[in-house]
Amino acid sequence: MDAAASVQFGGASAIVFRVTVVSKQATYDGWVWLHGYVLDRKGEAVEKREIFVQFDGLRLLARPHKQVQAAAPRGAVAASPGRPPARRPAGPITGGRR
């Protein structure tokens, strides 16, 4: 994000911002409140911020290619190397003191 979005981001103050929420709050025509995180050079979030910018001044960047491990199905338990995967109990767990 640079000066095209807002003068506060001009020159050395330009940032890369990951948007989490676009506010529905009424603003000046062409302006918008964005909620999200400032990213460092590695693409890691380093600061949570709310910013007020001109929508037309924003640029969409390509997503960094990160190896993302697929999430296991709900209730699944990961297996250790050399061991079969654990099974989820079929019924309720009972026992213990009351």
Short mmCIF file of C-alpha atoms in Angstrom, two decimals:
data_model
loop_
_atom_site.label_atom_id
_atom_site.label_comp_id
_atom_site.label_asym_id
_atom_site.label_seq_id
_atom_site.Cartn_x
_atom_site.Cartn_y
_atom_site.Cartn_z
CA MET A 1 0.00 0.00 0.00
CA ASP A 2 1.46 3.36 -0.97
CA ALA A 3 0.50 7.03 -1.35
CA ALA A 4 -2.17 6.14 -3.95
CA ALA A 5 -4.21 4.66 -1.09
CA SER A 6 -3.42 7.38 1.45
CA VAL A 7 -0.68 9.97 2.00
CA GLN A 8 0.20 8.24 5.27
CA PHE A 9 1.66 5.34 3.24
CA GLY A 10 3.85 7.38 0.88
CA GLY A 11 7.55 6.73 0.25
CA ALA A 12 9.31 4.70 2.94
CA SER A 13 5.99 4.34 4.81
CA ALA A 14 4.49 2.00 2.16
CA ILE A 15 3.17 -1.25 3.66
CA VAL A 16 1.84 -4.65 2.68
CA PHE A 17 -1.47 -5.26 4.44
CA ARG A 18 -3.52 -8.45 4.88
CA VAL A 19 -7.19 -7.45 5.04
CA THR A 20 -9.38 -9.40 7.46
CA VAL A 21 -12.45 -7.13 7.51
CA VAL A 22 -13.78 -4.43 5.18
CA SER A 23 -15.90 -2.16 7.35
CA LYS A 24 -19.46 -1.38 6.30
CA GLN A 25 -19.24 1.95 8.13
CA ALA A 26 -20.33 4.87 5.97
CA THR A 27 -17.36 7.00 4.85
CA TYR A 28 -16.47 9.57 2.22
CA ASP A 29 -17.10 8.43 -1.35
CA GLY A 30 -14.27 6.14 -2.50
CA TRP A 31 -12.78 5.66 0.98
CA VAL A 32 -12.99 2.57 3.19
CA TRP A 33 -11.94 1.37 6.65
CA LEU A 34 -9.89 -1.85 6.52
CA HIS A 35 -9.01 -4.05 9.47
CA GLY A 36 -6.10 -6.46 9.26
CA TYR A 37 -2.38 -6.96 9.67
CA VAL A 38 0.79 -5.28 8.41
CA LEU A 39 3.05 -7.94 6.88
CA ASP A 40 6.85 -8.12 6.96
CA ARG A 41 9.06 -9.15 4.02
CA LYS A 42 8.41 -12.83 4.77
CA GLY A 43 4.64 -12.32 4.63
CA GLU A 44 4.24 -12.76 8.39
CA ALA A 45 1.81 -10.56 10.34
CA VAL A 46 3.70 -8.14 12.58
CA GLU A 47 1.10 -5.54 13.57
CA LYS A 48 -2.70 -5.45 13.83
CA ARG A 49 -4.14 -2.20 12.42
CA GLU A 50 -7.23 -0.37 11.23
CA ILE A 51 -6.57 1.89 8.25
CA PHE A 52 -8.62 4.44 6.30
CA VAL A 53 -7.73 4.36 2.60
CA GLN A 54 -8.92 5.19 -0.90
CA PHE A 55 -10.25 1.96 -2.37
CA ASP A 56 -8.99 2.79 -5.89
CA GLY A 57 -5.44 3.23 -4.54
CA LEU A 58 -5.19 -0.37 -3.30
CA ARG A 59 -3.28 -3.02 -5.25
CA LEU A 60 -3.88 -6.75 -4.93
CA LEU A 61 -0.67 -8.72 -4.54
CA ALA A 62 -0.25 -12.37 -5.48
CA ARG A 63 -0.38 -14.70 -2.52
CA PRO A 64 2.97 -16.10 -1.44
CA HIS A 65 3.30 -19.78 -2.25
CA LYS A 66 3.43 -21.52 1.12
CA GLN A 67 3.24 -25.25 1.61
CA VAL A 68 0.01 -25.68 3.55
CA GLN A 69 -0.72 -28.99 5.21
CA ALA A 70 -4.28 -30.14 4.66
CA ALA A 71 -6.40 -30.18 7.79
CA ALA A 72 -7.31 -33.59 9.17
CA PRO A 73 -11.00 -34.48 9.24
CA ARG A 74 -12.78 -33.56 12.46
CA GLY A 75 -12.16 -36.14 15.15
CA ALA A 76 -9.13 -37.66 13.42
CA VAL A 77 -5.95 -38.23 15.38
CA ALA A 78 -2.56 -37.98 13.71
CA ALA A 79 -0.47 -41.15 13.62
CA SER A 80 3.12 -41.36 14.74
CA PRO A 81 5.65 -42.79 12.27
CA GLY A 82 5.57 -46.59 12.38
CA ARG A 83 2.26 -46.74 14.26
CA PRO A 84 -1.25 -47.14 12.91
CA PRO A 85 -3.57 -44.15 13.31
CA ALA A 86 -5.49 -43.96 16.57
CA ARG A 87 -9.21 -44.60 16.41
CA ARG A 88 -11.85 -42.37 17.87
CA PRO A 89 -13.99 -44.08 20.55
CA ALA A 90 -17.32 -45.31 19.15
CA GLY A 91 -19.40 -44.30 22.15
CA PRO A 92 -19.31 -41.92 25.08
CA ILE A 93 -16.38 -42.11 27.47
CA THR A 94 -17.49 -43.08 30.95
CA GLY A 95 -15.82 -43.73 34.28
CA GLY A 96 -13.95 -41.70 36.82
CA ARG A 97 -15.25 -40.21 40.03
CA ARG A 98 -18.50 -38.34 40.25
#
